[in-house]
């Protein structure tokens, strides 16, 4: 008699607990508001500096607007870089508590930028907003990676990261209905809205059990400086250096490339004879496209990473970003006809290439243990801001030297060649569990 084998039910992924769902939405919400606040300045750079530069005795010429815009991006990124302190704080005092403080910081100073009376006050507010914004990614990625079950962790971290680009989309939509109608100050005032999240997070989200267990295991004696110094122990030194180099490349592409896309679209529209309101709307459409296609990339990245590995996936998106920056700023920006339409196409490519950041959201937590995970993420992602600040400053200097905005930004594409050469040195974690 033939025995009919019992079919084996396909493995099912564990359901998420209510707190895991809440922790995800807290991280996603904070990250989306972070993205909105960080991109508001890109959208209002031209009108804000056009008004504030003359108040400081500086002519508001296109060259000066780009130059001082680069200076302000530099100061913002320096503030962003100093946010590496949030990592050790999160390792010592918890992911949720630290997230609330960082949200409060960037919301407050983005709001205060609406009351800037000159370029000095605006520079100060943008610097302090950068300090707060720099904490969200590292804390949110650590929270979701530690709180979500292993089978869902990669997708969870990738979906959390979509919040940042949804923030781009929200900023673009807000600029269409608020910025183009009520001006740049109203946009900065809108940046204070994320502070409303703090009460929801405080009352509804608990620290991940993995972190709580580690605190108990260490007897509450784990100090911030120990978390930070462990990144440079023999166990982690090489990967900390290599990962930091990856982030420098990615951040150069984002801040010197994608973030200048609204400015480029504004000048293209003005050159085509569009009004200031139409130019603002086109810049918003470009931003919305960029954000939407990065979200699309975020949905693709986890599948590629589990299929091809983390390193190969990063290399693919490096290539896309490199080509997009060069085509958009070295070619399309200088086109005399149909530049608006082609730059919108390039915005799609810039957004898709920008999904290279998604890889870090699950790859970096996979390389470090719980007691230093947030410190590692914060150090690696924020150290690169200092170098990216240098790149954005060079864009301003290049614009003065070449008397051209596009070629200065296009040169940043060369950074991705360096990134591609470094990809084989990365720690491949495909198929490995999150370290305890």
GROMACS .gro file of C-alpha atoms in nm:
model
  436
    1UNK     CA    1   0.000   0.000   0.000
    2UNK     CA    2   0.140   0.334  -0.109
    3UNK     CA    3   0.160   0.600   0.156
    4UNK     CA    4   0.069   0.945   0.041
    5UNK     CA    5   0.311   1.195   0.195
    6UNK     CA    6   0.161   1.474   0.396
    7UNK     CA    7   0.226   1.805   0.220
    8UNK     CA    8   0.452   2.039   0.413
    9UNK     CA    9   0.296   2.376   0.474
   10UNK     CA   10   0.508   2.665   0.348
   11UNK     CA   11   0.690   2.853   0.617
   12UNK     CA   12   0.499   3.157   0.728
   13UNK     CA   13   0.655   3.473   0.858
   14UNK     CA   14   0.564   3.552   1.220
   15UNK     CA   15   0.296   3.810   1.278
   16UNK     CA   16   0.400   4.145   1.417
   17UNK     CA   17   0.304   4.232   1.771
   18UNK     CA   18   0.121   4.560   1.843
   19UNK     CA   19   0.439   4.717   1.982
   20UNK     CA   20   0.639   4.611   1.676
   21UNK     CA   21   0.382   4.779   1.456
   22UNK     CA   22   0.388   5.093   1.670
   23UNK     CA   23   0.769   5.102   1.678
   24UNK     CA   24   0.775   5.081   1.298
   25UNK     CA   25   0.528   5.365   1.255
   26UNK     CA   26   0.716   5.575   1.509
   27UNK     CA   27   1.044   5.527   1.321
   28UNK     CA   28   0.875   5.572   0.982
   29UNK     CA   29   0.688   5.883   1.095
   30UNK     CA   30   0.994   6.044   1.250
   31UNK     CA   31   1.202   5.962   0.943
   32UNK     CA   32   0.939   6.103   0.703
   33UNK     CA   33   0.916   6.428   0.900
   34UNK     CA   34   1.297   6.433   0.904
   35UNK     CA   35   1.298   6.405   0.523
   36UNK     CA   36   1.038   6.679   0.488
   37UNK     CA   37   1.224   6.921   0.714
   38UNK     CA   38   1.563   6.851   0.555
   39UNK     CA   39   1.429   6.906   0.201
   40UNK     CA   40   1.227   7.219   0.272
   41UNK     CA   41   1.541   7.431   0.246
   42UNK     CA   42   1.622   7.287  -0.098
   43UNK     CA   43   1.282   7.396  -0.222
   44UNK     CA   44   1.294   7.748  -0.080
   45UNK     CA   45   1.666   7.815  -0.123
   46UNK     CA   46   1.622   8.061  -0.413
   47UNK     CA   47   1.338   8.276  -0.273
   48UNK     CA   48   1.477   8.270   0.084
   49UNK     CA   49   1.825   8.384  -0.014
   50UNK     CA   50   1.689   8.628  -0.270
   51UNK     CA   51   1.518   8.806   0.019
   52UNK     CA   52   1.780   8.761   0.292
   53UNK     CA   53   2.104   8.830   0.103
   54UNK     CA   54   2.021   9.200   0.034
   55UNK     CA   55   1.930   9.241   0.403
   56UNK     CA   56   2.286   9.135   0.480
   57UNK     CA   57   2.434   9.372   0.221
   58UNK     CA   58   2.498   9.105  -0.046
   59UNK     CA   59   2.354   9.128  -0.401
   60UNK     CA   60   2.111   8.842  -0.472
   61UNK     CA   61   2.273   8.738  -0.802
   62UNK     CA   62   2.232   8.375  -0.921
   63UNK     CA   63   2.602   8.312  -0.848
   64UNK     CA   64   2.569   8.449  -0.493
   65UNK     CA   65   2.251   8.251  -0.431
   66UNK     CA   66   2.423   7.926  -0.533
   67UNK     CA   67   2.742   8.014  -0.344
   68UNK     CA   68   2.569   8.102  -0.016
   69UNK     CA   69   2.326   7.817  -0.069
   70UNK     CA   70   2.628   7.587  -0.074
   71UNK     CA   71   2.764   7.754   0.241
   72UNK     CA   72   2.432   7.694   0.418
   73UNK     CA   73   2.420   7.333   0.300
   74UNK     CA   74   2.771   7.297   0.440
   75UNK     CA   75   2.671   7.436   0.780
   76UNK     CA   76   2.363   7.216   0.783
   77UNK     CA   77   2.573   6.909   0.710
   78UNK     CA   78   2.826   7.000   0.978
   79UNK     CA   79   2.533   7.015   1.221
   80UNK     CA   80   2.413   6.685   1.076
   81UNK     CA   81   2.759   6.539   1.134
   82UNK     CA   82   2.773   6.641   1.500
   83UNK     CA   83   2.456   6.434   1.544
   84UNK     CA   84   2.677   6.126   1.573
   85UNK     CA   85   2.639   6.182   1.949
   86UNK     CA   86   2.281   6.049   1.925
   87UNK     CA   87   2.414   5.696   1.869
   88UNK     CA   88   2.594   5.652   2.203
   89UNK     CA   89   2.298   5.820   2.374
   90UNK     CA   90   2.061   5.566   2.216
   91UNK     CA   91   2.286   5.274   2.314
   92UNK     CA   92   2.295   5.394   2.674
   93UNK     CA   93   1.948   5.538   2.735
   94UNK     CA   94   1.729   5.370   2.475
   95UNK     CA   95   1.613   5.403   2.115
   96UNK     CA   96   1.267   5.547   2.183
   97UNK     CA   97   1.376   5.818   2.428
   98UNK     CA   98   1.653   5.935   2.200
   99UNK     CA   99   1.419   5.947   1.901
  100UNK     CA  100   1.185   6.186   2.084
  101UNK     CA  101   1.467   6.427   2.167
  102UNK     CA  102   1.598   6.434   1.811
  103UNK     CA  103   1.250   6.502   1.669
  104UNK     CA  104   1.203   6.791   1.910
  105UNK     CA  105   1.538   6.940   1.811
  106UNK     CA  106   1.489   6.945   1.433
  107UNK     CA  107   1.123   7.054   1.457
  108UNK     CA  108   1.202   7.350   1.682
  109UNK     CA  109   1.486   7.490   1.474
  110UNK     CA  110   1.313   7.438   1.139
  111UNK     CA  111   1.021   7.637   1.281
  112UNK     CA  112   1.255   7.912   1.404
  113UNK     CA  113   1.401   7.946   1.052
  114UNK     CA  114   1.067   8.101   0.952
  115UNK     CA  115   1.163   8.402   1.164
  116UNK     CA  116   1.516   8.450   1.023
  117UNK     CA  117   1.603   8.816   0.969
  118UNK     CA  118   1.930   8.764   0.781
  119UNK     CA  119   2.168   8.500   0.658
  120UNK     CA  120   2.340   8.464   0.998
  121UNK     CA  121   2.024   8.371   1.187
  122UNK     CA  122   1.915   8.137   0.908
  123UNK     CA  123   2.258   7.971   0.914
  124UNK     CA  124   2.234   7.915   1.291
  125UNK     CA  125   1.885   7.765   1.272
  126UNK     CA  126   1.980   7.534   0.985
  127UNK     CA  127   2.289   7.416   1.174
  128UNK     CA  128   2.084   7.326   1.481
  129UNK     CA  129   1.813   7.163   1.270
  130UNK     CA  130   2.086   6.946   1.120
  131UNK     CA  131   2.190   6.829   1.466
  132UNK     CA  132   1.837   6.701   1.530
  133UNK     CA  133   1.776   6.558   1.184
  134UNK     CA  134   2.099   6.359   1.198
  135UNK     CA  135   1.970   6.139   1.479
  136UNK     CA  136   1.659   5.994   1.319
  137UNK     CA  137   1.807   5.746   1.075
  138UNK     CA  138   2.047   5.575   1.314
  139UNK     CA  139   1.797   5.551   1.599
  140UNK     CA  140   1.506   5.442   1.378
  141UNK     CA  141   1.709   5.175   1.196
  142UNK     CA  142   1.836   5.031   1.525
  143UNK     CA  143   1.483   5.030   1.668
  144UNK     CA  144   1.320   4.847   1.377
  145UNK     CA  145   1.610   4.603   1.325
  146UNK     CA  146   1.605   4.500   1.691
  147UNK     CA  147   1.228   4.496   1.738
  148UNK     CA  148   1.114   4.315   1.424
  149UNK     CA  149   1.138   3.934   1.382
  150UNK     CA  150   1.437   3.803   1.187
  151UNK     CA  151   1.228   3.689   0.889
  152UNK     CA  152   1.084   4.037   0.838
  153UNK     CA  153   1.377   4.252   0.946
  154UNK     CA  154   1.527   4.335   0.604
  155UNK     CA  155   1.195   4.445   0.458
  156UNK     CA  156   1.103   4.629   0.777
  157UNK     CA  157   1.420   4.839   0.770
  158UNK     CA  158   1.374   4.910   0.398
  159UNK     CA  159   1.012   5.016   0.445
  160UNK     CA  160   1.112   5.237   0.738
  161UNK     CA  161   1.358   5.416   0.513
  162UNK     CA  162   1.084   5.499   0.262
  163UNK     CA  163   0.961   5.750   0.518
  164UNK     CA  164   1.251   5.984   0.438
  165UNK     CA  165   1.154   5.999   0.071
  166UNK     CA  166   0.787   6.025   0.150
  167UNK     CA  167   0.906   6.335   0.335
  168UNK     CA  168   1.052   6.464   0.007
  169UNK     CA  169   0.713   6.404  -0.152
  170UNK     CA  170   0.531   6.581   0.132
  171UNK     CA  171   0.769   6.877   0.107
  172UNK     CA  172   0.707   6.900  -0.267
  173UNK     CA  173   0.329   6.889  -0.223
  174UNK     CA  174   0.346   7.146   0.056
  175UNK     CA  175   0.549   7.378  -0.164
  176UNK     CA  176   0.285   7.358  -0.436
  177UNK     CA  177   0.000   7.457  -0.206
  178UNK     CA  178   0.181   7.655   0.065
  179UNK     CA  179   0.524   7.768  -0.051
  180UNK     CA  180   0.419   7.897  -0.392
  181UNK     CA  181   0.123   8.080  -0.235
  182UNK     CA  182   0.241   8.199   0.107
  183UNK     CA  183   0.618   8.208   0.064
  184UNK     CA  184   0.927   8.042   0.207
  185UNK     CA  185   0.862   8.143   0.568
  186UNK     CA  186   0.538   7.945   0.570
  187UNK     CA  187   0.731   7.637   0.456
  188UNK     CA  188   0.975   7.662   0.746
  189UNK     CA  189   0.684   7.715   0.986
  190UNK     CA  190   0.533   7.392   0.856
  191UNK     CA  191   0.856   7.222   0.963
  192UNK     CA  192   0.750   7.252   1.327
  193UNK     CA  193   0.466   7.002   1.281
  194UNK     CA  194   0.678   6.687   1.355
  195UNK     CA  195   0.696   6.789   1.722
  196UNK     CA  196   0.339   6.657   1.751
  197UNK     CA  197   0.477   6.303   1.711
  198UNK     CA  198   0.659   6.318   2.044
  199UNK     CA  199   0.348   6.270   2.257
  200UNK     CA  200   0.230   5.975   2.047
  201UNK     CA  201   0.568   5.802   2.069
  202UNK     CA  202   0.604   5.860   2.443
  203UNK     CA  203   0.268   5.704   2.524
  204UNK     CA  204   0.260   5.417   2.276
  205UNK     CA  205   0.607   5.279   2.196
  206UNK     CA  206   0.827   5.061   2.419
  207UNK     CA  207   1.198   4.992   2.394
  208UNK     CA  208   1.287   4.671   2.201
  209UNK     CA  209   1.332   4.361   2.418
  210UNK     CA  210   1.672   4.297   2.261
  211UNK     CA  211   1.803   4.628   2.397
  212UNK     CA  212   1.635   4.579   2.737
  213UNK     CA  213   1.791   4.234   2.769
  214UNK     CA  214   2.135   4.369   2.680
  215UNK     CA  215   2.103   4.639   2.946
  216UNK     CA  216   2.018   4.375   3.207
  217UNK     CA  217   2.300   4.150   3.089
  218UNK     CA  218   2.548   4.434   3.127
  219UNK     CA  219   2.404   4.533   3.465
  220UNK     CA  220   2.331   4.888   3.352
  221UNK     CA  221   2.704   4.964   3.345
  222UNK     CA  222   2.738   5.014   2.969
  223UNK     CA  223   2.872   5.369   2.924
  224UNK     CA  224   2.841   5.584   2.611
  225UNK     CA  225   3.215   5.605   2.558
  226UNK     CA  226   3.247   5.226   2.570
  227UNK     CA  227   2.979   5.189   2.302
  228UNK     CA  228   3.163   5.437   2.082
  229UNK     CA  229   3.513   5.298   2.133
  230UNK     CA  230   3.403   4.944   2.049
  231UNK     CA  231   3.363   5.057   1.685
  232UNK     CA  232   3.741   5.077   1.663
  233UNK     CA  233   3.818   4.747   1.834
  234UNK     CA  234   3.997   4.481   1.623
  235UNK     CA  235   3.660   4.313   1.570
  236UNK     CA  236   3.496   4.612   1.402
  237UNK     CA  237   3.773   4.852   1.293
  238UNK     CA  238   3.795   4.750   0.926
  239UNK     CA  239   3.421   4.745   0.862
  240UNK     CA  240   3.376   5.079   1.039
  241UNK     CA  241   3.630   5.240   0.807
  242UNK     CA  242   3.493   5.079   0.489
  243UNK     CA  243   3.130   5.155   0.576
  244UNK     CA  244   3.221   5.516   0.649
  245UNK     CA  245   3.376   5.546   0.302
  246UNK     CA  246   3.059   5.406   0.146
  247UNK     CA  247   2.850   5.668   0.321
  248UNK     CA  248   3.080   5.950   0.213
  249UNK     CA  249   3.018   5.849  -0.149
  250UNK     CA  250   2.642   5.818  -0.105
  251UNK     CA  251   2.607   6.143   0.087
  252UNK     CA  252   2.812   6.334  -0.168
  253UNK     CA  253   2.570   6.212  -0.433
  254UNK     CA  254   2.264   6.304  -0.228
  255UNK     CA  255   2.364   6.648  -0.100
  256UNK     CA  256   2.565   6.768  -0.396
  257UNK     CA  257   2.339   6.600  -0.652
  258UNK     CA  258   1.977   6.524  -0.563
  259UNK     CA  259   1.936   6.808  -0.316
  260UNK     CA  260   2.038   7.059  -0.583
  261UNK     CA  261   1.775   6.922  -0.823
  262UNK     CA  262   1.503   7.173  -0.718
  263UNK     CA  263   1.750   7.461  -0.763
  264UNK     CA  264   1.845   7.333  -1.108
  265UNK     CA  265   1.479   7.299  -1.206
  266UNK     CA  266   1.407   7.652  -1.081
  267UNK     CA  267   1.679   7.799  -1.302
  268UNK     CA  268   1.579   7.584  -1.601
  269UNK     CA  269   1.218   7.702  -1.566
  270UNK     CA  270   1.321   8.067  -1.536
  271UNK     CA  271   1.545   8.033  -1.841
  272UNK     CA  272   1.245   7.892  -2.029
  273UNK     CA  273   1.043   8.203  -1.943
  274UNK     CA  274   0.826   8.053  -1.669
  275UNK     CA  275   0.701   8.273  -1.384
  276UNK     CA  276   0.834   8.240  -1.029
  277UNK     CA  277   0.518   8.056  -0.923
  278UNK     CA  278   0.544   7.815  -1.216
  279UNK     CA  279   0.913   7.760  -1.141
  280UNK     CA  280   0.831   7.676  -0.778
  281UNK     CA  281   0.568   7.426  -0.889
  282UNK     CA  282   0.801   7.260  -1.138
  283UNK     CA  283   1.067   7.229  -0.866
  284UNK     CA  284   0.802   7.066  -0.648
  285UNK     CA  285   0.701   6.824  -0.924
  286UNK     CA  286   1.067   6.731  -0.968
  287UNK     CA  287   1.100   6.672  -0.594
  288UNK     CA  288   0.783   6.464  -0.579
  289UNK     CA  289   0.905   6.246  -0.867
  290UNK     CA  290   1.241   6.202  -0.697
  291UNK     CA  291   1.077   6.096  -0.372
  292UNK     CA  292   0.826   5.862  -0.536
  293UNK     CA  293   1.086   5.675  -0.742
  294UNK     CA  294   1.315   5.635  -0.440
  295UNK     CA  295   1.023   5.470  -0.259
  296UNK     CA  296   0.990   5.240  -0.560
  297UNK     CA  297   1.360   5.164  -0.533
  298UNK     CA  298   1.315   5.091  -0.163
  299UNK     CA  299   1.066   4.816  -0.248
  300UNK     CA  300   1.312   4.661  -0.493
  301UNK     CA  301   1.625   4.679  -0.277
  302UNK     CA  302   1.534   4.407  -0.017
  303UNK     CA  303   1.465   4.150  -0.287
  304UNK     CA  304   1.789   4.229  -0.470
  305UNK     CA  305   1.984   4.222  -0.142
  306UNK     CA  306   1.848   3.878  -0.048
  307UNK     CA  307   1.910   3.749  -0.403
  308UNK     CA  308   2.242   3.906  -0.504
  309UNK     CA  309   2.380   4.011  -0.167
  310UNK     CA  310   2.431   4.348   0.002
  311UNK     CA  311   2.747   4.447  -0.186
  312UNK     CA  312   2.615   4.375  -0.536
  313UNK     CA  313   2.293   4.563  -0.464
  314UNK     CA  314   2.484   4.868  -0.345
  315UNK     CA  315   2.698   4.859  -0.660
  316UNK     CA  316   2.391   4.853  -0.887
  317UNK     CA  317   2.243   5.164  -0.729
  318UNK     CA  318   2.582   5.339  -0.726
  319UNK     CA  319   2.594   5.302  -1.105
  320UNK     CA  320   2.241   5.437  -1.147
  321UNK     CA  321   2.315   5.740  -0.928
  322UNK     CA  322   2.645   5.815  -1.100
  323UNK     CA  323   2.488   5.814  -1.446
  324UNK     CA  324   2.184   6.014  -1.332
  325UNK     CA  325   2.391   6.296  -1.179
  326UNK     CA  326   2.613   6.327  -1.484
  327UNK     CA  327   2.327   6.325  -1.737
  328UNK     CA  328   2.109   6.565  -1.535
  329UNK     CA  329   2.368   6.830  -1.456
  330UNK     CA  330   2.632   6.799  -1.730
  331UNK     CA  331   2.388   6.753  -2.017
  332UNK     CA  332   2.021   6.828  -1.952
  333UNK     CA  333   2.084   7.142  -1.742
  334UNK     CA  334   2.246   7.308  -2.045
  335UNK     CA  335   1.987   7.205  -2.304
  336UNK     CA  336   1.821   7.499  -2.478
  337UNK     CA  337   1.505   7.309  -2.568
  338UNK     CA  338   1.292   7.056  -2.378
  339UNK     CA  339   1.516   7.086  -2.071
  340UNK     CA  340   1.218   7.088  -1.833
  341UNK     CA  341   1.079   6.759  -1.960
  342UNK     CA  342   1.417   6.587  -1.968
  343UNK     CA  343   1.506   6.708  -1.620
  344UNK     CA  344   1.184   6.554  -1.490
  345UNK     CA  345   1.301   6.226  -1.647
  346UNK     CA  346   1.636   6.269  -1.473
  347UNK     CA  347   1.454   6.327  -1.144
  348UNK     CA  348   1.315   5.974  -1.181
  349UNK     CA  349   1.668   5.837  -1.226
  350UNK     CA  350   1.807   6.044  -0.938
  351UNK     CA  351   1.531   5.911  -0.715
  352UNK     CA  352   1.590   5.550  -0.816
  353UNK     CA  353   1.965   5.584  -0.769
  354UNK     CA  354   1.907   5.744  -0.429
  355UNK     CA  355   1.770   5.409  -0.311
  356UNK     CA  356   2.132   5.310  -0.245
  357UNK     CA  357   2.073   5.449   0.105
  358UNK     CA  358   1.813   5.179   0.169
  359UNK     CA  359   2.087   4.917   0.173
  360UNK     CA  360   2.250   5.077   0.477
  361UNK     CA  361   1.926   5.068   0.680
  362UNK     CA  362   1.949   4.689   0.718
  363UNK     CA  363   2.315   4.624   0.626
  364UNK     CA  364   2.479   4.838   0.895
  365UNK     CA  365   2.274   4.694   1.187
  366UNK     CA  366   2.367   4.345   1.065
  367UNK     CA  367   2.737   4.416   1.119
  368UNK     CA  368   2.739   4.529   1.486
  369UNK     CA  369   2.619   4.392   1.820
  370UNK     CA  370   2.338   4.549   2.026
  371UNK     CA  371   2.553   4.741   2.274
  372UNK     CA  372   2.715   4.949   1.996
  373UNK     CA  373   2.468   4.918   1.707
  374UNK     CA  374   2.323   5.271   1.727
  375UNK     CA  375   2.668   5.418   1.791
  376UNK     CA  376   2.803   5.247   1.479
  377UNK     CA  377   2.510   5.359   1.265
  378UNK     CA  378   2.527   5.717   1.392
  379UNK     CA  379   2.905   5.746   1.355
  380UNK     CA  380   2.919   5.596   1.005
  381UNK     CA  381   2.623   5.786   0.864
  382UNK     CA  382   2.708   6.119   1.025
  383UNK     CA  383   3.085   6.119   0.974
  384UNK     CA  384   3.014   6.126   0.603
  385UNK     CA  385   2.820   6.451   0.649
  386UNK     CA  386   3.142   6.640   0.718
  387UNK     CA  387   3.289   6.523   0.389
  388UNK     CA  388   2.960   6.582   0.207
  389UNK     CA  389   2.968   6.934   0.353
  390UNK     CA  390   3.303   6.979   0.181
  391UNK     CA  391   3.155   6.861  -0.148
  392UNK     CA  392   2.865   7.104  -0.127
  393UNK     CA  393   3.105   7.386  -0.047
  394UNK     CA  394   3.310   7.287  -0.352
  395UNK     CA  395   2.994   7.308  -0.563
  396UNK     CA  396   2.959   7.672  -0.456
  397UNK     CA  397   3.325   7.745  -0.527
  398UNK     CA  398   3.304   7.561  -0.860
  399UNK     CA  399   3.007   7.771  -0.961
  400UNK     CA  400   3.207   8.086  -0.901
  401UNK     CA  401   3.509   7.949  -1.085
  402UNK     CA  402   3.331   7.799  -1.387
  403UNK     CA  403   3.052   8.059  -1.385
  404UNK     CA  404   2.827   7.758  -1.425
  405UNK     CA  405   2.612   7.567  -1.180
  406UNK     CA  406   2.557   7.240  -1.366
  407UNK     CA  407   2.914   7.127  -1.430
  408UNK     CA  408   3.007   7.185  -1.066
  409UNK     CA  409   2.740   6.941  -0.950
  410UNK     CA  410   2.805   6.694  -1.233
  411UNK     CA  411   3.164   6.643  -1.117
  412UNK     CA  412   3.028   6.478  -0.799
  413UNK     CA  413   2.942   6.174  -1.013
  414UNK     CA  414   3.313   6.087  -1.005
  415UNK     CA  415   3.281   5.998  -0.634
  416UNK     CA  416   3.080   5.689  -0.728
  417UNK     CA  417   3.375   5.549  -0.922
  418UNK     CA  418   3.563   5.541  -0.593
  419UNK     CA  419   3.262   5.381  -0.425
  420UNK     CA  420   3.246   5.103  -0.684
  421UNK     CA  421   3.615   5.025  -0.629
  422UNK     CA  422   3.549   4.986  -0.255
  423UNK     CA  423   3.244   4.758  -0.283
  424UNK     CA  424   3.441   4.427  -0.271
  425UNK     CA  425   3.585   4.526   0.069
  426UNK     CA  426   3.246   4.530   0.240
  427UNK     CA  427   3.132   4.269   0.496
  428UNK     CA  428   2.875   4.050   0.321
  429UNK     CA  429   2.593   3.961   0.563
  430UNK     CA  430   2.343   3.794   0.328
  431UNK     CA  431   2.164   3.513   0.512
  432UNK     CA  432   2.315   3.596   0.853
  433UNK     CA  433   2.112   3.675   1.166
  434UNK     CA  434   2.128   4.001   1.357
  435UNK     CA  435   2.418   3.989   1.610
  436UNK     CA  436   2.311   3.969   1.976
   0.00000   0.00000   0.00000
